[in-house]
Each structure stands twice: as structure tokens, then as C-alpha cells.
XYZ file of C-alpha atoms in Angstrom:
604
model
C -8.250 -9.270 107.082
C -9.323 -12.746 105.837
C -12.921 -13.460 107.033
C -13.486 -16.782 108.804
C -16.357 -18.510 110.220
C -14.822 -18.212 113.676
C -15.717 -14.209 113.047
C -19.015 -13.469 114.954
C -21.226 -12.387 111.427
C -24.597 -13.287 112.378
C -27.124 -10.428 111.634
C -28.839 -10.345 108.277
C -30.932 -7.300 107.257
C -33.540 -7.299 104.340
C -34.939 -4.319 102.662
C -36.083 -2.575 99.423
C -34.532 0.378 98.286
C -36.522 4.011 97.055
C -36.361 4.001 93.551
C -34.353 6.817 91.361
C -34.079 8.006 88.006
C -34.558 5.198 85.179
C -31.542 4.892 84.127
C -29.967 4.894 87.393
C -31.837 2.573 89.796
C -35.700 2.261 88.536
C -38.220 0.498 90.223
C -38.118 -2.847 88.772
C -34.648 -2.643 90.661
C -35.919 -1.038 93.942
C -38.416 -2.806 94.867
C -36.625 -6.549 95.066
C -34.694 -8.090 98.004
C -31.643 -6.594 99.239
C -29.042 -8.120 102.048
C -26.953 -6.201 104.864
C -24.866 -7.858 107.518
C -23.946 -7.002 110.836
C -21.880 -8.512 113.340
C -24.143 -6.870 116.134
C -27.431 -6.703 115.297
C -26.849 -2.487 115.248
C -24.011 -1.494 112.128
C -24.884 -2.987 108.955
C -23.286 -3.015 105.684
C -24.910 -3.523 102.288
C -23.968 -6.622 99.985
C -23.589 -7.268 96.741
C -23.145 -3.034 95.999
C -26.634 -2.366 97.338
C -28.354 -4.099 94.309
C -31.177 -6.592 94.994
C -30.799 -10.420 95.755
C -33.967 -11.765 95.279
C -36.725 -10.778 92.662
C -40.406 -11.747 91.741
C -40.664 -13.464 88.582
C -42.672 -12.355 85.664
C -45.929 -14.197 85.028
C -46.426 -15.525 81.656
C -49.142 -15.647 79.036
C -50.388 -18.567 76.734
C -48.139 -17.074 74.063
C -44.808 -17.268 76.227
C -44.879 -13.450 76.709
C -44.388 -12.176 80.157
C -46.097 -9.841 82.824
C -43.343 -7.650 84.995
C -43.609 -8.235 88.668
C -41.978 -6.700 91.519
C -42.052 -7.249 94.838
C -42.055 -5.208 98.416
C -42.190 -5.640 102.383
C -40.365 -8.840 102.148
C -39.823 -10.620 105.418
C -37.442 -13.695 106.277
C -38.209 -15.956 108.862
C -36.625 -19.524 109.237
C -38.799 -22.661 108.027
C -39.290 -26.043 110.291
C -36.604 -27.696 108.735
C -33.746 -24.892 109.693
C -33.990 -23.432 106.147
C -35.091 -19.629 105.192
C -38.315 -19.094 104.114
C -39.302 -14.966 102.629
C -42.495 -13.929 101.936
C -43.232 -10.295 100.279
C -45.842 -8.645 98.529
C -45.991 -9.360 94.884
C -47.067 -5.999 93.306
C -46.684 -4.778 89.160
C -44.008 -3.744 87.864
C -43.775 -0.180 89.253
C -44.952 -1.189 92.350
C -48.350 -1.073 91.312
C -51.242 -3.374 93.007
C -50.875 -6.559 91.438
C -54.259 -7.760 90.339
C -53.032 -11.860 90.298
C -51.850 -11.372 93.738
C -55.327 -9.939 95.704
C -55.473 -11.472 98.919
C -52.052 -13.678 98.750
C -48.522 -13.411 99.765
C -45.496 -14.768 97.713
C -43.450 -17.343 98.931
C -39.547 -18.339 98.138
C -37.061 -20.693 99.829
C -33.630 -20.740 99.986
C -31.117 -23.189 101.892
C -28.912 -20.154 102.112
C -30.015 -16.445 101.335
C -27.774 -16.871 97.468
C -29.832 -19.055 95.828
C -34.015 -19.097 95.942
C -36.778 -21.193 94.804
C -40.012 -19.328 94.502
C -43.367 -21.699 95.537
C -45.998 -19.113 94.530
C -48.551 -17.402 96.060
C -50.238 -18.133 99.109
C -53.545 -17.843 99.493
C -54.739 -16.319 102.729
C -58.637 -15.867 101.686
C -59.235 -12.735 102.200
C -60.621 -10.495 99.293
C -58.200 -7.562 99.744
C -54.522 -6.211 98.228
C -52.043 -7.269 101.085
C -49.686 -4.591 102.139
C -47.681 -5.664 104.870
C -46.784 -9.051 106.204
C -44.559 -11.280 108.754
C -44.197 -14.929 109.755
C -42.745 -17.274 111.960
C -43.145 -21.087 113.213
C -44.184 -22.446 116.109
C -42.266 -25.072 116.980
C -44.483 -26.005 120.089
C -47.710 -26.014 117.812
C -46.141 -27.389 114.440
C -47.408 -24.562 112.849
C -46.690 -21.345 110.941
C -48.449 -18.218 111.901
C -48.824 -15.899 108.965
C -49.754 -12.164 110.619
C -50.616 -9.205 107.490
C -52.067 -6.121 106.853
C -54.535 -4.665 104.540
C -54.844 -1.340 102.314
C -57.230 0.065 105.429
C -55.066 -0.774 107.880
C -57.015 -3.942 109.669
C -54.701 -6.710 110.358
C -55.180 -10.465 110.375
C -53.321 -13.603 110.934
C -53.545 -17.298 109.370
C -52.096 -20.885 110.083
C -50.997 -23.580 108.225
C -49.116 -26.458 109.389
C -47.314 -27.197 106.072
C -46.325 -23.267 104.073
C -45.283 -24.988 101.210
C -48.817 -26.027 100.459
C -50.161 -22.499 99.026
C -53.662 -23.381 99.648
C -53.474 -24.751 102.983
C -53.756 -21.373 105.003
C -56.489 -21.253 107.234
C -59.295 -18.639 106.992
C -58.081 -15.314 108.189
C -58.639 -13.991 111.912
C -58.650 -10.271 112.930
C -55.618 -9.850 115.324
C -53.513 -7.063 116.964
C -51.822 -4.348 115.049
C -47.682 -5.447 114.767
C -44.673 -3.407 114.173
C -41.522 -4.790 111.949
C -38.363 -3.115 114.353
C -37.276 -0.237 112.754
C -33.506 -0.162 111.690
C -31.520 2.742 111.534
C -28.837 2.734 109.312
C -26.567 4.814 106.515
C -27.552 2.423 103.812
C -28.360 4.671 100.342
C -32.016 4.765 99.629
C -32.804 2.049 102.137
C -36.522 0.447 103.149
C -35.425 -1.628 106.344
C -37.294 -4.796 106.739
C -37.230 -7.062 109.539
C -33.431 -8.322 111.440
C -32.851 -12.219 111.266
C -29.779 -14.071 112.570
C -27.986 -16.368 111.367
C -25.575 -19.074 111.443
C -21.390 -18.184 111.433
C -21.947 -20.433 108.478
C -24.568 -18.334 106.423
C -22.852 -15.447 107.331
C -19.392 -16.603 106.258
C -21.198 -17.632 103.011
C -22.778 -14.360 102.036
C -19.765 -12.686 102.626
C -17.881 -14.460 100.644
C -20.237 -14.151 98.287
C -21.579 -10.989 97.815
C -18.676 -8.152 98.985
C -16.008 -8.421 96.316
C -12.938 -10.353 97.794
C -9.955 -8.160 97.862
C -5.749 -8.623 97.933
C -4.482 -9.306 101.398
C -1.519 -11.170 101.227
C 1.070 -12.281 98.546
C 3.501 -15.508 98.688
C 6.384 -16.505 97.452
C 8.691 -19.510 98.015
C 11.340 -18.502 100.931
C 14.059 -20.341 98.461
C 14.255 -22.084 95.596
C 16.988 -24.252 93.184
C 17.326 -23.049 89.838
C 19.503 -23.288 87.001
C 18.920 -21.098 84.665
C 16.548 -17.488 83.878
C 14.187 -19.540 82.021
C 13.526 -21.966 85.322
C 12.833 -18.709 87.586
C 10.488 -17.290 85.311
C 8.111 -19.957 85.943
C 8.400 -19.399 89.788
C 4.866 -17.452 90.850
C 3.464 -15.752 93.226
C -0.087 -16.672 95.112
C -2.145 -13.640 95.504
C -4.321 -14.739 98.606
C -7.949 -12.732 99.035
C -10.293 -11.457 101.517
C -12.623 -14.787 101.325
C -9.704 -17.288 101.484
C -9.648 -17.542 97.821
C -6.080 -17.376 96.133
C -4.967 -17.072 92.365
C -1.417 -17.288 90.698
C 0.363 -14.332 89.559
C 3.803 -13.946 87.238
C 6.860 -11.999 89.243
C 9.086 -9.221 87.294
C 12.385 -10.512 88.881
C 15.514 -8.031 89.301
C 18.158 -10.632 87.728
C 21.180 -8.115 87.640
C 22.663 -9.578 91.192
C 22.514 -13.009 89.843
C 25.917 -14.736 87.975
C 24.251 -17.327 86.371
C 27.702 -18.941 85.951
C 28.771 -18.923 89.319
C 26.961 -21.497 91.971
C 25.532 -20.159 95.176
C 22.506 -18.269 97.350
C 21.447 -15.185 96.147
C 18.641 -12.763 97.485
C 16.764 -11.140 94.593
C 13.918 -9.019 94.797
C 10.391 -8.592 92.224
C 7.479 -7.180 91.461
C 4.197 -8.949 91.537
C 3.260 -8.280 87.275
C -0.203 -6.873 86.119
C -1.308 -5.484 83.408
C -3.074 -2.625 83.189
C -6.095 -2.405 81.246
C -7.808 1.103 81.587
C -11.268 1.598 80.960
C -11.931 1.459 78.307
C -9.855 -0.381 76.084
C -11.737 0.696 73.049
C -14.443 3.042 72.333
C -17.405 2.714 70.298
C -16.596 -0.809 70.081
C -19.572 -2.922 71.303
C -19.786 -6.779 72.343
C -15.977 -7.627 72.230
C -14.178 -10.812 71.366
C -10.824 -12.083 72.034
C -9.535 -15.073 70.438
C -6.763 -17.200 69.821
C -5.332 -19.002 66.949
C -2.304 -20.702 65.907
C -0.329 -18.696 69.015
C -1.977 -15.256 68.097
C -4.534 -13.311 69.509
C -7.459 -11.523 67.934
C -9.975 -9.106 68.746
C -12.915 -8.340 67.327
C -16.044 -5.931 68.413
C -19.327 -4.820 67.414
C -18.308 -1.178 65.243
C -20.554 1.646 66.751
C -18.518 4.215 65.090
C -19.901 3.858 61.559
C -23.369 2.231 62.634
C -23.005 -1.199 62.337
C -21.943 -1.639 58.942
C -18.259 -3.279 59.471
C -16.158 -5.210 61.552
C -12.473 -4.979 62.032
C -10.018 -7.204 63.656
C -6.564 -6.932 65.605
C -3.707 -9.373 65.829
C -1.020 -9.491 68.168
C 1.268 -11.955 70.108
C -0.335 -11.364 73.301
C -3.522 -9.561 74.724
C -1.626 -6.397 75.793
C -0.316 -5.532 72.407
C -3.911 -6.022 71.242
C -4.878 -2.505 72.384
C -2.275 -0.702 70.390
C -2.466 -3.583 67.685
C -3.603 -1.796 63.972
C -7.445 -2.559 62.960
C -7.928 -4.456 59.141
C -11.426 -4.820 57.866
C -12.724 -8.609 57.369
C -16.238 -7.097 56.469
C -18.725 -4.798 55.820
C -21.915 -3.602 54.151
C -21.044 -3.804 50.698
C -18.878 -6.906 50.270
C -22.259 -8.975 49.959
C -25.571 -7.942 48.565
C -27.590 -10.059 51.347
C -25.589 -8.364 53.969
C -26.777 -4.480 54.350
C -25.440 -3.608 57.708
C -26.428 -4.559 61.631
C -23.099 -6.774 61.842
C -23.488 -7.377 65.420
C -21.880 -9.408 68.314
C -18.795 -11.436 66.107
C -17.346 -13.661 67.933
C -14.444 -16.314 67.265
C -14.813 -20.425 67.792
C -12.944 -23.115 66.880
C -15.093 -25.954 65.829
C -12.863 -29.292 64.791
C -9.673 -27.575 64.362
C -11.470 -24.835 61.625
C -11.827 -20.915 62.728
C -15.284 -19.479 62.577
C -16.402 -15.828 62.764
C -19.990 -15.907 64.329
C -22.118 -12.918 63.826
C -25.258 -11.234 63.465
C -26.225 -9.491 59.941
C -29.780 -7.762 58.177
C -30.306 -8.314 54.740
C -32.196 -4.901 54.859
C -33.925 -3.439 58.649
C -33.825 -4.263 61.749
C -36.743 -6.794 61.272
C -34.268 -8.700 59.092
C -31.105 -8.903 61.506
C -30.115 -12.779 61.741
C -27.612 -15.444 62.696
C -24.497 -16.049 60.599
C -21.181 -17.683 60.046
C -18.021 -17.127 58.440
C -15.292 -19.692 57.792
C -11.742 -18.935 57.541
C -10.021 -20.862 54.670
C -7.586 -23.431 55.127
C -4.324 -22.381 55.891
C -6.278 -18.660 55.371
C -4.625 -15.429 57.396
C -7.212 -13.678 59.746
C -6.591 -10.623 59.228
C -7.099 -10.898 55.432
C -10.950 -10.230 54.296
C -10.541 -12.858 51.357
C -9.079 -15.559 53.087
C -13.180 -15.468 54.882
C -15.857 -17.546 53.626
C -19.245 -15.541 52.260
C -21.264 -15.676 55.717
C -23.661 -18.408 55.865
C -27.473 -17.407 57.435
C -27.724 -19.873 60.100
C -30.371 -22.996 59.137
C -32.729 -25.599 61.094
C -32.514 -29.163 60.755
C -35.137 -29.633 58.296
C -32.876 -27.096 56.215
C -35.223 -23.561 56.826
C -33.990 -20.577 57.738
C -33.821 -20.164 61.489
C -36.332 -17.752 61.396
C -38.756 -16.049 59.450
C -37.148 -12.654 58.153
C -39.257 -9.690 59.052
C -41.281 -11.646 61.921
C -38.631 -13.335 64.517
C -34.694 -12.262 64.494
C -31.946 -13.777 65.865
C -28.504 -12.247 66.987
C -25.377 -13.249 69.328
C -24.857 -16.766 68.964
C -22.235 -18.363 70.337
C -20.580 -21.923 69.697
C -19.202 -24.455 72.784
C -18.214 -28.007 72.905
C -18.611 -30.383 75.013
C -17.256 -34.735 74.675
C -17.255 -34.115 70.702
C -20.655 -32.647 70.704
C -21.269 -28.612 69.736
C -24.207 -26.722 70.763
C -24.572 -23.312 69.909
C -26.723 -20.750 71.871
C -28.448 -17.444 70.581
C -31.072 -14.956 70.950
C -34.346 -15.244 69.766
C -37.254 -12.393 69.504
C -40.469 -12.898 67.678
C -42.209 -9.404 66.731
C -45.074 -10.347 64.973
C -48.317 -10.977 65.486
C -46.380 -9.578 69.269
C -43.340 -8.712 70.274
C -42.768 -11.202 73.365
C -39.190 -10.375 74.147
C -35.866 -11.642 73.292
C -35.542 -15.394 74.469
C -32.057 -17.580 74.897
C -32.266 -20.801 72.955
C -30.112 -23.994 72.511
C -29.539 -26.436 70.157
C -26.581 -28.831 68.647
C -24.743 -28.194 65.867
C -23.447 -30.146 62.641
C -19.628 -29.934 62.973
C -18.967 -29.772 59.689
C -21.001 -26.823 58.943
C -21.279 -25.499 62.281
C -24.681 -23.057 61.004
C -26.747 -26.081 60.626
C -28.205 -27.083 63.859
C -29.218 -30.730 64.377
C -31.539 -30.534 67.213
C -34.710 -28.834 67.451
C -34.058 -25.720 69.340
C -35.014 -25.354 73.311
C -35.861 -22.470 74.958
C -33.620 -22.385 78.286
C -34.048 -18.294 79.375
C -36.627 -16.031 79.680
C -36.002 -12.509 81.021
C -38.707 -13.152 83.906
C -36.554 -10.826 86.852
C -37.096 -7.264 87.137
C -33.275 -6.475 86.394
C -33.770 -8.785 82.917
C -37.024 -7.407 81.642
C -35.880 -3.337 82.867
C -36.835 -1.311 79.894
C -37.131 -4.096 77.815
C -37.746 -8.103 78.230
C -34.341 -8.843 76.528
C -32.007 -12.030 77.587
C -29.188 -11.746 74.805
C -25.386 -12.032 74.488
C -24.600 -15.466 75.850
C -20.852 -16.924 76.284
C -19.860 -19.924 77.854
C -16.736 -20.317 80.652
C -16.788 -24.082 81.339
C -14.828 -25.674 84.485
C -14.626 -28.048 86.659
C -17.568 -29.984 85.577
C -19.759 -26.604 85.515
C -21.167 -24.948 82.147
C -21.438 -20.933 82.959
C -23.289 -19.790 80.237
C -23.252 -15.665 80.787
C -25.998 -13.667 79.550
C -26.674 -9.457 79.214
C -30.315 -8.742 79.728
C -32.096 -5.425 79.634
C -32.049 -2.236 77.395
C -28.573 -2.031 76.004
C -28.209 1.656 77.581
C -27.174 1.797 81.372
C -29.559 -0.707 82.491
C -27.758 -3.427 80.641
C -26.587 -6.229 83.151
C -24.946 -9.731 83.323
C -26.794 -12.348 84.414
C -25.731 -16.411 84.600
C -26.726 -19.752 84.207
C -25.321 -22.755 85.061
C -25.758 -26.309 84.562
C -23.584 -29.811 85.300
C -21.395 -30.676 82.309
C -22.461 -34.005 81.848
C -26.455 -32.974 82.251
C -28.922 -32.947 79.125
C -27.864 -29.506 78.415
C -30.804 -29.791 75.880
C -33.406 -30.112 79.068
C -34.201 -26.698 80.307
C -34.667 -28.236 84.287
C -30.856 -28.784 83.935
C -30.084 -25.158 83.439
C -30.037 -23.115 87.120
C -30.537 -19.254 86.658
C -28.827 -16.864 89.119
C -31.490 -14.880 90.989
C -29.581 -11.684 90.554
C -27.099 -10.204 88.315
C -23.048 -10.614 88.283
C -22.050 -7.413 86.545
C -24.760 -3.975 86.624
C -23.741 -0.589 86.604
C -22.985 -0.368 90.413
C -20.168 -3.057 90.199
C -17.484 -0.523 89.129
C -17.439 3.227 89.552
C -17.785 4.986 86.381
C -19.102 1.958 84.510
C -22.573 2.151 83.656
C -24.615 -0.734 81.372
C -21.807 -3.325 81.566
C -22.883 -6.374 79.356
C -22.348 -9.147 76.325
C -19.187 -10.019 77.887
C -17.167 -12.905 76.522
C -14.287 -14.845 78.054
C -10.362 -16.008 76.559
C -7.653 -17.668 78.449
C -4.386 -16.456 78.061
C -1.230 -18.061 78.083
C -0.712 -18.419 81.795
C -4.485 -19.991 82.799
C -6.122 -16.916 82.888
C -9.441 -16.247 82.278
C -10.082 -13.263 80.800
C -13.539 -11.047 80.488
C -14.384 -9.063 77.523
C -17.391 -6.976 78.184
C -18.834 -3.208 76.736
C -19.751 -0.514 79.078
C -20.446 3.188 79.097
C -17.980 5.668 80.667
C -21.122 7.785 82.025
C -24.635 7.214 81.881
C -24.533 8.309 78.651
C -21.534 7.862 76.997
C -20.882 5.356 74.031
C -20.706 1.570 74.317
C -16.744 0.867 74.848
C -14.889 -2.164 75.435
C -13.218 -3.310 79.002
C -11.481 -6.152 80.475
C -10.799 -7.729 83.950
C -9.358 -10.408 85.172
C -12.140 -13.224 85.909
C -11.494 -14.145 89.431
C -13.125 -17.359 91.031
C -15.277 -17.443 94.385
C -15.202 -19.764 97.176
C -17.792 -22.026 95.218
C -15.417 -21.867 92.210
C -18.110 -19.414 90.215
C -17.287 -16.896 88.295
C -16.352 -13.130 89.927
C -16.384 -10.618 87.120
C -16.562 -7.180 89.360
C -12.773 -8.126 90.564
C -11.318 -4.744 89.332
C -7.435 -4.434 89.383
C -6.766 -2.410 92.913
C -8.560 -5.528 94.703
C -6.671 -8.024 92.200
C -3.535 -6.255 93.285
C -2.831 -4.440 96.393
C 0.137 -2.263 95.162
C 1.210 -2.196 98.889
C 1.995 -5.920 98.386
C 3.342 -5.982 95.005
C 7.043 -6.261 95.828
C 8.388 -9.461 96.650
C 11.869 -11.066 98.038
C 13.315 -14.596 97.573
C 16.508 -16.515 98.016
C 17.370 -18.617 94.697
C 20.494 -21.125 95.001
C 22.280 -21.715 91.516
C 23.112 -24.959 90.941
């Protein structure tokens, strides 16, 4: 079925979940927001593959480092002005009392349950660690009447007549005990929280949003007027989804009833085409590329097989024949004497009409790992190592090296262009005098030697969520899909093991893409390890278009919690806002049930 707002959705559940082993769903993961609907207030299902919506940020310290925060009880109520407000308990990372947050409550907002703004902590003056909480307004009064709990179990309530002002609670009153409904439901490691409904509208919207859209109907013309083979291959199919969404797909058309040379109404028959890309694609190949050039297409991938110390490359005519294409080495760990191994994350751009290998190198340890780029010659073959310029360690305006080897590395930059203008993006961790994490930075580029930024760079990510900083405070891997006026700049964040997610920000094409405020961060992740069975740490994904308008996602996952880094690709779908839907695996692309197709052709 298609859903539609007509369709009665209007129960929203919140809840936590119990956390499990590390690797599997830790705490940092547990204890955020999650969403169920219901369409009666009684059966609910999880969203978004019972992973959290909405997480506590990290707090930072005066040397940009960050403090892991999680978050429990959280409790949505709606605001004056018809919006959602949540509060929760902010606690450490582990669920630990939270020091900071003695005697206050966090706040968020949201228009719509997707996307939330958090206000900070309100103060509710009392000189205790909250640990349980509710609100709602009183529309007669013009006030909100904050009711919570304490570690000894006395309970107290405050007012304020404007929530968003953090300090404007009154002083606490002792009040009677309350009791959040209980909720009994199937959900997998569920903490119920407290029942709100909501609009056909929000409902429709989360829906949409967060349960992967699925194959429910195929199209095809009833007839059409055609000359010739070539003019019927360009006839498609629309594959129409679960959310309303629909994309175009090629048809394998039975031509053997047709006489091309003899006019007249013929009934042929077809098969919706896909292919079929297995996971995984490629094993022990890490961070994949595909690219084109000059009508080929290449792939290239991070080499876990030998540790790092090569990269090899594939040519075909199209992306299929790229997974039985034969691999050539472009370089490795003894081609250059600055270049001893960590060759990390290449990926292909095009900058002014020149091909450019981007990539990650050490001139010695892991301390040493930094950004470079290699130049294909003019009129140079790909697939030939020589035809490759010597890779150039990526500079700053004033002509330094990026960073300063053995204190700060930098890794995974990628190249996009927007009006003329090229900005490149990377990852940047300083280690010494303290390791503060692995940041994303931007900056603009010199076309002409596309490793010599212009601009000072900007720090526009930090890995401040629970599922960015889980193991690690890593934000890495960033590739940019840009359409319709949008720049989706993907990101993997976390431990690259199977904790390793996808995460997004977006910002308006024609914004200061230099100005962090113009750069909106998902709350939660697109891609995690519960987005496709058997897939566990997917992450530093990339994205190519093939020849029919497709957009394509490159990622790396492991085939078991433990098994090596491998390369997949899916089809990148696109949601009812037009972003990006990257868990679209082929049986929901395709229903096989719906694959075969009939239409009348008249040759003219």
C-alpha cells in the first residue's frame, strides 16, 4: 500500500532502548531518542530500524575537544505555538550522572519530530541529579508546568511562562508522585516513554521518512509509436514506492514478435532491468570510488589486503563489468621515497577538465598520514602508473604544509565544484599536546593545482552525537551528492569497526558554504549497521552517476561483526523531501512480483 495522509497515523511513541554488547548497540546508542508509530494508540512499530532519532550533544572544552553526553527519560509534549518540545535527562556518556547537568533538564525543539534544535539546559534550582521528568502547557494559564523527580524519589514541579528562556523556571515546589503510562509493546530492547499524538501530517511525514519506502507498483505506457529498436529502448518504466516517491527504470523488451519492416500494433512483453550487485562487491577493499572519464568507468578502493601500501584500479565500459574488470597498480609504497604506505581513501575528481587521484599517504607512521594529489597527464591512460603525476602533499595558502607531520594528520579529502569555484573537504585530527578527535574542514581550492587551498580552512563538523563520537570522536570520509539547489555532503563517523555510520550535512547551494551556520547536520545517522541485514559498520561511502541518471553509492561494510572491510553498492533512492535514501536495498528497489511488464507499440 501507498501511505497517505488520509490514513489515520497519529500515535507517536518515544523511548530509549537497553544497551548491548559494544559493538552491537552500546550505550552511547541506547540511551538517545527513539520513534514508534501507531495508528491506535495500542500497536506500535519502530522507525528508522529501531536506532535513535534524537541525541544529546557533546559539550566542548576551551581547546575544541569534546565531553560525550547521552541522554534518558525523554518526554515530548507540544509547545504554545503547536510545535514539539522534548525534554530528557542529560547524563555521561554511559549513562552516568552528568555533573554539568545537576539540577536541570535538557531542552530541544523540533517543528516536526526529523529535525531538532537543542536550547540547553534548564535550570529548575534545585541542587539534585534529575531522574525523571514530564511537561505540558497550560493553555488557560499561559504557562508550562515542568513536574520531575529526584535520585530519592521526592518529586517537584516548576513554571515558566516562556521554556525557551532556560533560566526562567520558577523555584521548585514539592508535588504529587506521577506515573508516565506504561506501554506494552514487542519493540527489541525497548524503554517506553510517554504516548503523544499527532497530526495526519506529522505522521505522514515520519513515515515517509524513517521506514524505508518499498516497490508497489510499476508503469508503463499502455501504447506507444515507434520506429525503430533504438526508439523503444529509451521507453522506461516508473517504479512507484511506498511513500509516493517514484524513480525511472530501463525495460529488457522481448523484440522477437516485432517486424520492424512491416507497419502495425504489436503487444510485446519485458522485464523491469536491475542489476544485481551482491554484497560485497569486493573484499578487503576499503573506502571505494567509482569514476568516470572520457566514457569509462573506474574504480578504485582503499587495499586492506596488503596493509595499505597500494592502490589498484579497474576500467570498464559500464559499472557492472567493473566487478569482474582486471585490477592494474597506479601506486604503492615504493614508487616514492616520501610515500611509505597508509594510501587511504583515493578518490577520483575532475577539476577543469584534468583527472585527479585524491588520497591519503604517511611519509613514515601513522602520525605522518596526510592529504595528497595525483594528476593524470594529458592525454595520459588511467590505468597506466606512469601516465600519474608524483602525488603532491596538500598545502595552505601561505604555501605550508597543511599540517604539522607527527602532531595533526589529515586523510579523505574530497574535491566539489560549485559556479566555477572548488572547495575541497577533509579530515582533520590534532594528537598533540591532545588528541581532540577527527574534525571535517572546508576550504577553496586553486584550480590549477587543485592541492593548494586558497581560503583559510573552516571547521564545519564536529563528532558531538553519541553515534559520531562511539568508540572514538571521529567525523571522516566526506563526499558530496549535489541537487536541486542542495549540497549533501556525507560523512562516516565512529570507530571504523562495526560502529562505523553515515551521517549528513546539508547546506543551500548558493549559501557561504565557507560559514559553518550554513551547514545543517542530520540529528541521526543515514546508513549504521541495522540498515541492512548482514551489514555491519557501513561507512566512507561515495556517490557516481551512471549513464541513465542514476546515482550510485559506493560504501565499505563488514559481512559480520567481524569480518573485513568490503565494498557494496545500492542504488541511491530519493525521499519525499528529495534527500538522499541510501538503505534502499534491491528487493524494495524491485519487487520481483512486479518486474514483468506488457505494452502495445505501433510501427510506423
Amino acid at each position: 500500500m501507498i501511505y497517505k495522509e488520509k490514513e489515520d497515523l497519529k500515535y507517536v511513541l518515544c523511548y530509549t532502548r537497553k544497551p548491548q554488547e559494544n559493538l552491537i548497540y552500546s550505550e552511547k546508542l541506547a540511551y538517545s531518542m527513539h520513534l514508534a508509530y501507531s495508528e491506535d494508540g495500542v500497536g506500535f512499530q519502530e522507525l528508522n530500524h529501531n536506532s535513535g532519532i534524537l541525541f544529546a550533544k557533546a559539550t566542548e572544552n576551551d581547546n575544541g575537544s569534546l565531553n560525550a553526553k547521552s541522554l534518558k527519560n525523554p518526554y515530548i509534549f507540544y509547545l504554545a505555538d503547536g510545535t514539539f518540545g522534548i525534554l530528557a535527562v542529560r547524563t555521561g556518556a554511559e549513562g552516568e550522572n552528568d555533573e554539568e547537568s545537576k539540577g536541570r533538564v535538557l531542552l530541544f525543539t523540533s517543528a516536526d519530530l526529523l529535525q531538532y534544535k537543542e536550547i540547553g539546559l534548564i535550570d529548575l534550582k534545585g541542587d539534585t541529579y534529575i531522574s525523571d521528568i514530564k511537561c505540558q502547557y497550560d493553555e488557560d494559564k499561559k504557562v508550562y508546568i515542568i513536574c520531575w523527580s529526584d535520585e530519592s524519589g521526592n518529586y517537584y514541579k516548576n513554571f515558566t511562562a516562556d521554556i525557551l528562556n532556560i533560566n526562567s523556571a520558577s523555584i521548585p515546589e514539592k508535588t504529587e508522585a506521577f506515573v508516565i503510562e506504561n506501554v506494552n509493546t514487542e519493540i527489541e530492547g525497548v524503554v517506553p516513554r510517554n504516548v503523544i499524538s499527532v497530526s495526519m501530517e506529522v505522521a505522514h511525514h515520519l513515515i515517509c521518512k524513517l521506514i524505508v519506502p518499498t516497490n508497489v507498483e510499476i508503469k508503463v505506457p499502455e501504447s506507444v509509436n515507434i520506429t525503430s529498436e533504438k526508439e523503444l529502448k529509451v521507453v522506461k518504466a516508473t517504479a512507484i514506492y511506498s511513500d509516493g516517491t517514484t524513480a525511472m527504470k530501463n525495460v529488457d523488451w522481448n523484440l522477437s514478435e516485432i517486424d520492424w519492416n512491416k507497419s502495425g500494433k504489436y503487444r510485446i512483453t519485458g522485464k523491469v532491468h536491475q542489476d544485481h550487485y551482491e554484497f560485497p562487491i569486493a573484499t578487503d577493499r576499503a573506502d571505494p570510488c567509482i569514476g568516470k572519464w572520457k566514457g569509462k568507468y573506474y574504480f578504485i578502493a582503499t587495499n586492506d589486503a596488503d596493509g595499505n601500501h597500494s592502490l589498484y584500479m579497474r576500467e570498464a565500459d559500464n559499472i557492472p563489468d567493473l566487478l569482474k574488470a582486471e585490477e592494474k597498480l597506479i601506486i604503492d609504497s615504493n614508487m616514492y621515497e616520501d610515500i611509505k604506505g597508509l594510501l587511504w581513501a583515493p578518490e577520483f575528481h575532475i577539476v577543469e577538465g584534468d583527472l585527479y587521484i585524491l588520497h591519503g599517504a604517511t611519509s613514515g607512521e601513522f602520525f605522518y598520514e596526510e592529504s595528497h594529489v595525483m594528476k593524470l597527464k594529458k592525454d595520459g591512460n588511467p590505468m597506466d602508473a606512469k601516465d600519474w603525476s608524483r602525488p603532491h602533499r596538500v598545502v595552505k595558502k601561505d604555501g605550508n604544509y597543511l599540517c604539522e607531520e607527527g602532531k595533526t594528520i589529515s586523510l579523505d579529502m574530497t574535491n566539489f565544484e560549485i559556479d566555477g569555484e572548488y572547495y575541497v573537504v577533509w579530515s582533520q585530527r590534532e594528537f598533540l599536546p591532545e588528541d581532540i578527535g577527527a574534525w571535517l574542514y572546508i576550504a577553496k581550492v586553486d584550480p590549477k593545482e587543485p592541492w593548494k587551498l586558497i581560503s583559510d580552512p573552516v571547521v564545519i563538523s564536529k563528532p558531538d552525537y553519541g553515534w559520531a563520537n562511539n568508540n572514538v570522536f571521529v567525523d571522516e570520509g566526506p563526499f558530496t551528492l549535489i541537487r536541486d539547489g542542495k549540497v549533501f555532503l556525507t560523512f562516516a563517523s565512529a570507530m571504523i569497526d562495526a560502529t562505523y555510520v553515515v551521517g549528513i550535512l546539508c547546506a543551500d547551494k548558493n549559501a557561504d558554504l565557507l560559514d559553518p551556520a550554513s551547514w545543517t547536520k542530520g540529528n541521526y545517522p543515514l546508513l549504521t549497521s541495522r540498515s541492512a541485514l548482514g551489514e555491519y559498520g557501513p561507512g566512507h561511502n561515495s556517490y557516481v552517476i551512471d549513464e541513465d541518471g542514476n546515482v550510485w553509492n559506493a560504501y565499505h561494510a563488514r559481512p559480520g561483526v567481524n569480518g573485513p572491510r568490503s565494498s557494496g553498492l545500492r542504488r541511491v533512492h530519493f525521499d519525499i523531501d528529495n534527500y538522499p535514501v541510501l538503505d534502499l536495498t534491491e528487493e524494495k528497489d524491485l519487487n520481483p512480483e512486479l518486474r514483468n511488464v506488457i505494452m502495445d507499440i505501433i510501427v510506423r
